[in-house]
mmCIF file of C-alpha atoms and ligand atoms in Angstrom:
data_model
loop_
_atom_site.group_PDB
_atom_site.id
_atom_site.type_symbol
_atom_site.label_atom_id
_atom_site.label_comp_id
_atom_site.label_asym_id
_atom_site.label_seq_id
_atom_site.Cartn_x
_atom_site.Cartn_y
_atom_site.Cartn_z
ATOM 1 C CA MET A 1 48.064 4.639 -81.183
ATOM 2 C CA THR A 2 50.919 5.261 -84.200
ATOM 3 C CA THR A 3 51.508 8.079 -84.725
ATOM 4 C CA VAL A 4 51.588 9.905 -87.663
ATOM 5 C CA PRO A 5 54.672 11.630 -89.199
ATOM 6 C CA THR A 6 54.188 15.280 -89.996
ATOM 7 C CA VAL A 7 55.721 17.290 -92.669
ATOM 8 C CA THR A 8 56.505 20.921 -92.570
ATOM 9 C CA LEU A 9 55.766 23.102 -95.132
ATOM 10 C CA ASN A 10 57.573 26.642 -96.711
ATOM 11 C CA ASP A 11 55.421 28.548 -94.499
ATOM 12 C CA GLY A 12 56.115 26.216 -91.191
ATOM 13 C CA VAL A 13 52.638 24.237 -92.015
ATOM 14 C CA GLU A 14 52.669 21.247 -90.330
ATOM 15 C CA ILE A 15 50.956 18.167 -92.854
ATOM 16 C CA PRO A 16 50.473 13.970 -91.673
ATOM 17 C CA GLN A 17 51.969 12.880 -94.381
ATOM 18 C CA LEU A 18 49.266 9.992 -94.846
ATOM 19 C CA GLY A 19 45.947 11.454 -94.795
ATOM 20 C CA PHE A 20 42.393 9.765 -95.834
ATOM 21 C CA GLY A 21 40.899 11.113 -99.004
ATOM 22 C CA VAL A 22 37.560 10.661 -100.794
ATOM 23 C CA PHE A 23 37.636 11.088 -104.131
ATOM 24 C CA GLN A 24 34.400 9.547 -106.056
ATOM 25 C CA VAL A 25 32.576 8.429 -101.997
ATOM 26 C CA ASP A 26 29.345 8.328 -102.483
ATOM 27 C CA PRO A 27 28.545 11.892 -100.433
ATOM 28 C CA ALA A 28 25.362 9.432 -98.476
ATOM 29 C CA GLU A 29 27.647 7.680 -97.083
ATOM 30 C CA THR A 30 30.930 10.086 -96.728
ATOM 31 C CA GLN A 31 29.879 10.577 -93.131
ATOM 32 C CA GLN A 32 30.241 7.330 -92.723
ATOM 33 C CA VAL A 33 33.757 6.453 -94.452
ATOM 34 C CA VAL A 34 34.632 9.732 -92.110
ATOM 35 C CA GLU A 35 34.322 8.750 -89.077
ATOM 36 C CA THR A 36 35.398 4.964 -89.475
ATOM 37 C CA ALA A 37 38.653 6.695 -90.782
ATOM 38 C CA LEU A 38 38.742 8.631 -88.306
ATOM 39 C CA GLU A 39 37.855 6.325 -85.072
ATOM 40 C CA VAL A 40 41.043 4.689 -86.896
ATOM 41 C CA GLY A 41 43.280 7.570 -86.486
ATOM 42 C CA TYR A 42 43.501 9.377 -89.139
ATOM 43 C CA ARG A 43 44.371 13.504 -89.388
ATOM 44 C CA HIS A 44 44.531 15.062 -92.292
ATOM 45 C CA LEU A 45 41.169 14.958 -94.934
ATOM 46 C CA ASP A 46 41.483 14.997 -98.654
ATOM 47 C CA THR A 47 38.225 16.868 -100.174
ATOM 48 C CA ALA A 48 37.328 18.622 -103.506
ATOM 49 C CA LYS A 49 33.939 20.977 -104.210
ATOM 50 C CA ILE A 50 33.188 18.267 -107.345
ATOM 51 C CA TYR A 51 33.089 15.841 -104.892
ATOM 52 C CA GLY A 52 29.701 16.611 -103.770
ATOM 53 C CA ASN A 53 30.802 15.438 -100.155
ATOM 54 C CA GLU A 54 31.730 18.438 -98.252
ATOM 55 C CA GLU A 55 28.958 18.272 -95.758
ATOM 56 C CA GLY A 56 29.541 14.943 -95.076
ATOM 57 C CA VAL A 57 33.218 15.357 -94.526
ATOM 58 C CA GLY A 58 31.942 18.589 -92.396
ATOM 59 C CA ALA A 59 29.343 16.275 -90.277
ATOM 60 C CA ALA A 60 32.017 13.258 -89.640
ATOM 61 C CA LEU A 61 33.827 16.552 -88.044
ATOM 62 C CA LYS A 62 31.521 17.598 -85.762
ATOM 63 C CA ALA A 63 30.031 13.782 -85.069
ATOM 64 C CA ALA A 64 34.345 13.097 -83.546
ATOM 65 C CA GLY A 65 33.805 16.075 -81.440
ATOM 66 C CA LEU A 66 37.603 16.127 -82.344
ATOM 67 C CA PRO A 67 38.875 19.457 -81.121
ATOM 68 C CA ARG A 68 39.126 21.397 -84.846
ATOM 69 C CA ASP A 69 42.861 22.132 -84.651
ATOM 70 C CA GLU A 70 43.908 18.141 -84.607
ATOM 71 C CA VAL A 71 42.488 16.901 -87.866
ATOM 72 C CA PHE A 72 44.091 18.987 -90.661
ATOM 73 C CA VAL A 73 41.290 19.510 -93.869
ATOM 74 C CA THR A 74 42.282 20.230 -96.887
ATOM 75 C CA THR A 75 39.602 21.442 -99.481
ATOM 76 C CA LYS A 76 40.065 22.329 -103.559
ATOM 77 C CA LEU A 77 38.767 24.913 -105.654
ATOM 78 C CA TRP A 78 36.864 23.889 -109.300
ATOM 79 C CA ASN A 79 37.902 24.838 -112.320
ATOM 80 C CA ALA A 80 34.356 26.694 -113.412
ATOM 81 C CA ASP A 81 35.008 28.901 -110.633
ATOM 82 C CA GLN A 82 38.775 30.067 -111.477
ATOM 83 C CA GLY A 83 40.071 34.055 -110.896
ATOM 84 C CA TYR A 84 39.785 35.847 -108.200
ATOM 85 C CA ASP A 85 35.812 37.242 -107.648
ATOM 86 C CA SER A 86 34.285 34.412 -107.871
ATOM 87 C CA THR A 87 37.652 31.761 -106.415
ATOM 88 C CA LEU A 88 36.560 33.916 -102.967
ATOM 89 C CA ALA A 89 32.969 33.170 -103.082
ATOM 90 C CA ALA A 90 33.503 29.292 -103.774
ATOM 91 C CA PHE A 91 35.627 29.914 -100.859
ATOM 92 C CA ASP A 92 32.900 31.429 -98.852
ATOM 93 C CA ALA A 93 30.573 28.246 -100.425
ATOM 94 C CA SER A 94 32.961 25.506 -99.407
ATOM 95 C CA LEU A 95 33.801 26.562 -96.500
ATOM 96 C CA GLN A 96 30.028 26.490 -95.301
ATOM 97 C CA ARG A 97 29.337 23.475 -96.591
ATOM 98 C CA LEU A 98 32.231 21.680 -94.355
ATOM 99 C CA GLY A 99 31.171 23.475 -91.344
ATOM 100 C CA LEU A 100 34.260 25.327 -90.314
ATOM 101 C CA ASP A 101 34.989 28.482 -90.068
ATOM 102 C CA THR A 102 38.300 28.155 -92.275
ATOM 103 C CA VAL A 103 40.364 25.364 -93.247
ATOM 104 C CA ASP A 104 43.828 23.612 -93.272
ATOM 105 C CA LEU A 105 44.954 24.420 -97.361
ATOM 106 C CA TYR A 106 43.908 25.997 -100.252
ATOM 107 C CA LEU A 107 44.047 23.930 -103.639
ATOM 108 C CA ILE A 108 43.478 25.086 -106.835
ATOM 109 C CA HIS A 109 42.849 22.051 -108.358
ATOM 110 C CA TRP A 110 44.143 22.500 -112.157
ATOM 111 C CA PRO A 111 45.391 24.592 -113.871
ATOM 112 C CA THR A 112 42.756 24.575 -117.060
ATOM 113 C CA PRO A 113 46.010 26.145 -119.148
ATOM 114 C CA GLU A 114 43.577 27.536 -121.934
ATOM 115 C CA LYS A 115 40.698 29.544 -119.615
ATOM 116 C CA ASP A 116 44.248 31.665 -118.515
ATOM 117 C CA LEU A 117 42.918 32.256 -115.107
ATOM 118 C CA TYR A 118 45.607 30.578 -112.636
ATOM 119 C CA VAL A 119 46.964 33.615 -112.232
ATOM 120 C CA ASP A 120 44.597 36.053 -110.869
ATOM 121 C CA THR A 121 42.651 32.465 -108.781
ATOM 122 C CA TRP A 122 45.907 33.076 -107.430
ATOM 123 C CA ARG A 123 46.265 36.326 -106.056
ATOM 124 C CA ALA A 124 42.201 35.236 -103.871
ATOM 125 C CA PHE A 125 44.523 32.891 -102.258
ATOM 126 C CA GLU A 126 46.784 34.616 -101.599
ATOM 127 C CA THR A 127 43.816 36.921 -99.765
ATOM 128 C CA LEU A 128 42.192 34.328 -98.337
ATOM 129 C CA LEU A 129 45.949 33.475 -96.473
ATOM 130 C CA ALA A 130 46.082 37.283 -95.406
ATOM 131 C CA ASP A 131 43.056 36.756 -93.921
ATOM 132 C CA GLY A 132 44.052 34.293 -92.028
ATOM 133 C CA ARG A 133 40.476 31.850 -93.393
ATOM 134 C CA THR A 134 43.204 29.168 -94.185
ATOM 135 C CA ARG A 135 46.225 28.508 -93.021
ATOM 136 C CA SER A 136 47.847 26.935 -96.362
ATOM 137 C CA ILE A 137 47.772 27.986 -99.938
ATOM 138 C CA GLY A 138 48.409 25.460 -102.832
ATOM 139 C CA VAL A 139 47.906 23.866 -106.127
ATOM 140 C CA SER A 140 47.007 20.441 -107.380
ATOM 141 C CA ASN A 141 48.022 19.357 -111.431
ATOM 142 C CA PHE A 142 51.146 21.826 -112.067
ATOM 143 C CA ARG A 143 53.608 21.404 -114.267
ATOM 144 C CA ALA A 144 57.067 22.874 -113.677
ATOM 145 C CA GLN A 145 55.881 26.059 -116.782
ATOM 146 C CA ASP A 146 51.910 26.370 -114.463
ATOM 147 C CA LEU A 147 54.291 26.992 -111.092
ATOM 148 C CA ASP A 148 56.876 29.304 -113.414
ATOM 149 C CA ARG A 149 54.253 31.552 -114.186
ATOM 150 C CA LEU A 150 53.619 32.327 -110.772
ATOM 151 C CA ALA A 151 56.892 32.566 -110.156
ATOM 152 C CA SER A 152 57.774 35.510 -112.064
ATOM 153 C CA GLU A 153 54.340 36.686 -111.638
ATOM 154 C CA GLY A 154 55.729 37.824 -108.460
ATOM 155 C CA LEU A 155 53.720 35.727 -106.451
ATOM 156 C CA ALA A 156 53.489 33.600 -103.173
ATOM 157 C CA THR A 157 55.286 30.085 -104.137
ATOM 158 C CA PRO A 158 52.537 27.112 -102.863
ATOM 159 C CA SER A 159 53.299 25.249 -100.207
ATOM 160 C CA VAL A 160 52.403 21.977 -101.747
ATOM 161 C CA ASN A 161 51.833 21.068 -105.209
ATOM 162 C CA GLN A 162 49.145 17.346 -105.378
ATOM 163 C CA ILE A 163 49.564 15.373 -108.692
ATOM 164 C CA GLU A 164 49.212 12.248 -109.708
ATOM 165 C CA LEU A 165 52.146 10.109 -109.128
ATOM 166 C CA HIS A 166 52.457 5.677 -108.133
ATOM 167 C CA PRO A 167 55.048 2.669 -108.452
ATOM 168 C CA TYR A 168 53.809 3.862 -113.294
ATOM 169 C CA LEU A 169 53.919 7.207 -112.618
ATOM 170 C CA ALA A 170 57.143 7.897 -110.402
ATOM 171 C CA GLN A 171 57.369 12.348 -112.072
ATOM 172 C CA ASP A 172 60.587 12.663 -111.411
ATOM 173 C CA THR A 173 60.302 16.263 -112.788
ATOM 174 C CA LEU A 174 58.059 17.397 -110.874
ATOM 175 C CA ARG A 175 60.110 15.601 -107.788
ATOM 176 C CA ALA A 176 62.792 17.466 -108.760
ATOM 177 C CA TYR A 177 60.919 20.986 -109.213
ATOM 178 C CA GLY A 178 58.902 20.379 -105.921
ATOM 179 C CA ALA A 179 63.316 19.650 -104.199
ATOM 180 C CA GLU A 180 64.664 22.477 -105.107
ATOM 181 C CA HIS A 181 61.631 25.252 -104.888
ATOM 182 C CA ASP A 182 60.602 23.603 -101.407
ATOM 183 C CA ILE A 183 56.378 22.115 -102.061
ATOM 184 C CA ALA A 184 55.774 19.277 -100.901
ATOM 185 C CA ILE A 185 54.472 16.720 -103.496
ATOM 186 C CA GLU A 186 51.298 15.238 -102.857
ATOM 187 C CA ALA A 187 50.285 12.193 -104.249
ATOM 188 C CA TRP A 188 46.943 11.429 -105.047
ATOM 189 C CA SER A 189 46.306 8.068 -106.515
ATOM 190 C CA PRO A 190 48.907 6.736 -104.335
ATOM 191 C CA LEU A 191 47.281 3.583 -105.048
ATOM 192 C CA ALA A 192 47.711 4.016 -109.164
ATOM 193 C CA GLN A 193 43.254 3.040 -107.796
ATOM 194 C CA GLY A 194 44.675 -0.077 -107.454
ATOM 195 C CA LYS A 195 45.673 -0.961 -110.254
ATOM 196 C CA VAL A 196 50.325 -1.769 -108.852
ATOM 197 C CA LEU A 197 48.339 -3.752 -106.378
ATOM 198 C CA ASP A 198 48.633 -6.829 -108.094
ATOM 199 C CA ASP A 199 52.482 -6.276 -109.870
ATOM 200 C CA PRO A 200 55.367 -9.192 -109.071
ATOM 201 C CA VAL A 201 57.408 -6.359 -107.045
ATOM 202 C CA VAL A 202 55.257 -5.228 -105.098
ATOM 203 C CA THR A 203 53.532 -8.474 -104.126
ATOM 204 C CA ASP A 204 56.736 -10.420 -103.973
ATOM 205 C CA ILE A 205 57.859 -7.948 -101.301
ATOM 206 C CA ALA A 206 54.628 -7.941 -99.445
ATOM 207 C CA SER A 207 54.712 -11.443 -98.985
ATOM 208 C CA ARG A 208 58.833 -11.268 -97.661
ATOM 209 C CA HIS A 209 57.103 -8.044 -95.417
ATOM 210 C CA ASP A 210 53.735 -10.552 -95.080
ATOM 211 C CA VAL A 211 51.927 -7.589 -94.620
ATOM 212 C CA ASP A 212 49.412 -6.455 -97.088
ATOM 213 C CA PRO A 213 50.252 -5.057 -101.771
ATOM 214 C CA GLY A 214 48.394 -1.593 -100.538
ATOM 215 C CA GLN A 215 50.821 -1.254 -97.712
ATOM 216 C CA VAL A 216 53.743 -1.668 -99.390
ATOM 217 C CA VAL A 217 52.834 0.811 -101.883
ATOM 218 C CA LEU A 218 52.036 3.237 -99.401
ATOM 219 C CA ALA A 219 55.223 2.776 -96.800
ATOM 220 C CA TRP A 220 57.417 3.587 -100.729
ATOM 221 C CA HIS A 221 55.458 6.241 -100.624
ATOM 222 C CA LEU A 222 55.889 7.696 -97.177
ATOM 223 C CA ALA A 223 60.082 6.738 -97.978
ATOM 224 C CA LEU A 224 60.206 8.800 -100.429
ATOM 225 C CA GLY A 225 58.768 11.839 -99.191
ATOM 226 C CA ASN A 226 55.717 11.707 -100.171
ATOM 227 C CA ILE A 227 52.335 13.402 -98.265
ATOM 228 C CA VAL A 228 49.386 10.271 -99.154
ATOM 229 C CA PHE A 229 46.106 9.552 -98.347
ATOM 230 C CA PRO A 230 44.963 6.805 -99.575
ATOM 231 C CA LYS A 231 41.182 6.432 -100.800
ATOM 232 C CA SER A 232 39.203 3.589 -99.640
ATOM 233 C CA VAL A 233 35.290 2.720 -97.970
ATOM 234 C CA THR A 234 35.605 -0.438 -97.121
ATOM 235 C CA PRO A 235 36.796 -1.039 -93.082
ATOM 236 C CA GLU A 236 39.050 -3.241 -93.345
ATOM 237 C CA ARG A 237 41.968 -0.881 -96.086
ATOM 238 C CA ILE A 238 40.996 2.135 -93.850
ATOM 239 C CA ALA A 239 42.621 0.072 -91.231
ATOM 240 C CA SER A 240 44.567 -1.957 -92.875
ATOM 241 C CA ASN A 241 45.849 1.581 -95.476
ATOM 242 C CA PHE A 242 46.902 3.191 -91.511
ATOM 243 C CA ALA A 243 49.125 0.375 -90.836
ATOM 244 C CA SER A 244 51.470 1.170 -93.717
ATOM 245 C CA LEU A 245 53.353 3.460 -91.443
ATOM 246 C CA ASP A 246 54.504 0.255 -89.569
ATOM 247 C CA VAL A 247 56.760 -0.232 -92.510
ATOM 248 C CA THR A 248 59.983 -0.303 -92.927
ATOM 249 C CA LEU A 249 61.022 -1.082 -96.494
ATOM 250 C CA GLY A 250 65.192 -1.622 -97.579
ATOM 251 C CA ALA A 251 66.784 0.836 -100.177
ATOM 252 C CA ASP A 252 66.948 -1.926 -102.262
ATOM 253 C CA GLU A 253 63.204 -3.215 -101.908
ATOM 254 C CA VAL A 254 62.574 1.210 -102.334
ATOM 255 C CA GLU A 255 64.524 2.048 -105.649
ATOM 256 C CA ALA A 256 62.438 -1.365 -107.183
ATOM 257 C CA ILE A 257 59.163 -0.646 -106.544
ATOM 258 C CA SER A 258 61.047 3.252 -108.474
ATOM 259 C CA ALA A 259 62.092 0.709 -111.096
ATOM 260 C CA LEU A 260 58.787 0.170 -112.293
ATOM 261 C CA ASN A 261 57.469 3.322 -113.793
ATOM 262 C CA ARG A 262 55.754 3.755 -117.021
ATOM 263 C CA ASP A 263 54.619 7.170 -117.181
ATOM 264 C CA ASP A 264 51.383 5.723 -117.466
ATOM 265 C CA ARG A 265 48.532 8.378 -116.002
ATOM 266 C CA ILE A 266 45.309 6.497 -114.624
ATOM 267 C CA GLY A 267 43.797 11.025 -115.001
ATOM 268 C CA PRO A 268 44.003 13.497 -117.109
ATOM 269 C CA ASP A 269 46.533 15.137 -118.241
ATOM 270 C CA PRO A 270 47.119 18.782 -117.321
ATOM 271 C CA ALA A 271 48.560 20.545 -120.092
ATOM 272 C CA ALA A 272 45.297 19.473 -121.850
ATOM 273 C CA PHE A 273 42.346 19.228 -118.703
ATOM 274 C CA ASN A 274 40.095 22.717 -119.774
HETATM 275 N N1 NAP B 301 44.110 16.836 -107.536
HETATM 276 C C1 NAP B 301 43.334 15.905 -107.543
HETATM 277 O O1 NAP B 301 43.270 16.009 -109.439
HETATM 278 C C2 NAP B 301 42.977 14.186 -107.997
HETATM 279 C C3 NAP B 301 43.022 13.134 -108.493
HETATM 280 C C4 NAP B 301 42.170 12.156 -108.448
HETATM 281 C C5 NAP B 301 41.810 11.801 -106.956
HETATM 282 N N2 NAP B 301 43.271 13.306 -106.192
HETATM 283 C C6 NAP B 301 42.927 13.234 -104.059
HETATM 284 O O2 NAP B 301 43.551 11.722 -104.252
HETATM 285 C C7 NAP B 301 42.418 10.890 -103.364
HETATM 286 C C8 NAP B 301 42.930 8.964 -103.832
HETATM 287 O O3 NAP B 301 42.954 8.904 -104.711
HETATM 288 P P1 NAP B 301 41.749 8.179 -105.387
HETATM 289 O O4 NAP B 301 40.838 7.512 -105.011
HETATM 290 O O5 NAP B 301 42.348 8.180 -107.015
HETATM 291 O O6 NAP B 301 42.736 6.045 -105.399
HETATM 292 P P2 NAP B 301 43.562 5.218 -104.955
HETATM 293 O O7 NAP B 301 43.604 5.981 -103.157
HETATM 294 O O8 NAP B 301 44.785 5.382 -105.250
HETATM 295 O O9 NAP B 301 43.163 3.771 -104.382
HETATM 296 C C9 NAP B 301 41.414 3.993 -104.646
HETATM 297 C C10 NAP B 301 41.013 2.514 -104.706
HETATM 298 O O10 NAP B 301 41.505 1.773 -104.521
HETATM 299 C C11 NAP B 301 40.410 0.176 -103.678
HETATM 300 N N3 NAP B 301 41.754 -0.138 -102.701
HETATM 301 C C12 NAP B 301 42.371 1.306 -101.063
HETATM 302 N N4 NAP B 301 43.610 0.312 -100.745
HETATM 303 C C13 NAP B 301 43.054 -0.010 -101.206
HETATM 304 C C14 NAP B 301 44.313 -1.708 -100.590
HETATM 305 N N5 NAP B 301 44.473 -1.778 -99.747
HETATM 306 N N6 NAP B 301 43.684 -2.862 -101.355
HETATM 307 C C15 NAP B 301 43.271 -3.110 -102.666
HETATM 308 N N7 NAP B 301 42.785 -1.681 -103.019
HETATM 309 C C16 NAP B 301 42.765 -0.910 -102.313
HETATM 310 C C17 NAP B 301 39.676 1.558 -103.746
HETATM 311 O O11 NAP B 301 38.862 0.818 -103.120
HETATM 312 P P3 NAP B 301 37.350 0.376 -101.853
HETATM 313 O O12 NAP B 301 37.372 2.207 -102.389
HETATM 314 O O13 NAP B 301 36.250 0.000 -103.249
HETATM 315 O O14 NAP B 301 38.241 -0.224 -101.135
HETATM 316 C C18 NAP B 301 40.153 1.881 -104.295
HETATM 317 O O15 NAP B 301 38.886 2.309 -105.046
HETATM 318 C C19 NAP B 301 41.215 11.096 -103.426
HETATM 319 O O16 NAP B 301 40.538 10.169 -102.919
HETATM 320 C C20 NAP B 301 41.423 12.295 -103.508
HETATM 321 O O17 NAP B 301 42.137 12.489 -102.241
HETATM 322 C C21 NAP B 301 43.041 13.869 -105.444
#
């Protein structure tokens, strides 16, 4: 079976660079879809309380019967649960839905700057880490100023920042910030939910390698060092996305895809999402 490269986080934890995301996977379908992903070889799952499918992820893990330390599980704190005590309670509830004793990575889903609660929330994350209930802690959709704020409060540096990132949204500033501060970058909507797959630059490279456009875009992410977890409910795509590990792009191809950037978001702007 293909080996998945790992990224070593700033706390020493190793995370598989390619995983499987379950945003917009119907809760009723989640167990089956995740079981398929585990059969294909994925060993990193990315869910969130707000996806409503933590139970399905947990059920698939149980059914697969893999040793717990062979699957990296991430979940996220929803915005309404920010604050010290509410974070601790929300974490317990997520673990219960997942049917797990610990997660590998817990993320603040959005900074929600207007609420101004992410500093207290992050203190609760430090507690969860110190208590060994999560192996690693990180953030999602944080801007440079939010990361600076955690640092200025003397708090732990997040191990990851999970941000929208794909060929149409390069995120050079946050990638450089991550490189400078040893914060790994996780790319959400790595395929731009399919919107980059018809781009002629991508389809040309795909025909040159005799692979599909999704594999080219994922190979681009992997070449840049991004951690990715494409979502699909389609068994053929679940398998072909995993096989992107076997695709190696030339430096010129990586550059050509990077040049597609147009600072185009699919999802909300973190500055305004409260
Ligand atoms: N932190 C955050 O705020 C945040 C936000 C969004 C997403 N995420 C995470 O990132 C993960 C991935 O992002 P995403 O689900 O938004 O988008 P994505 O992975 O970029 O794209 C998923 C879409 O592309 C289709 N697709 C998948 N593989 C394909 C392929 N090889 N060829 C053609 N189409 C393909 C899927 O269709 P089918 O399913 O019909 O096959 C689905 O419609 C999520 O599942 C979630 O874990 C995090």
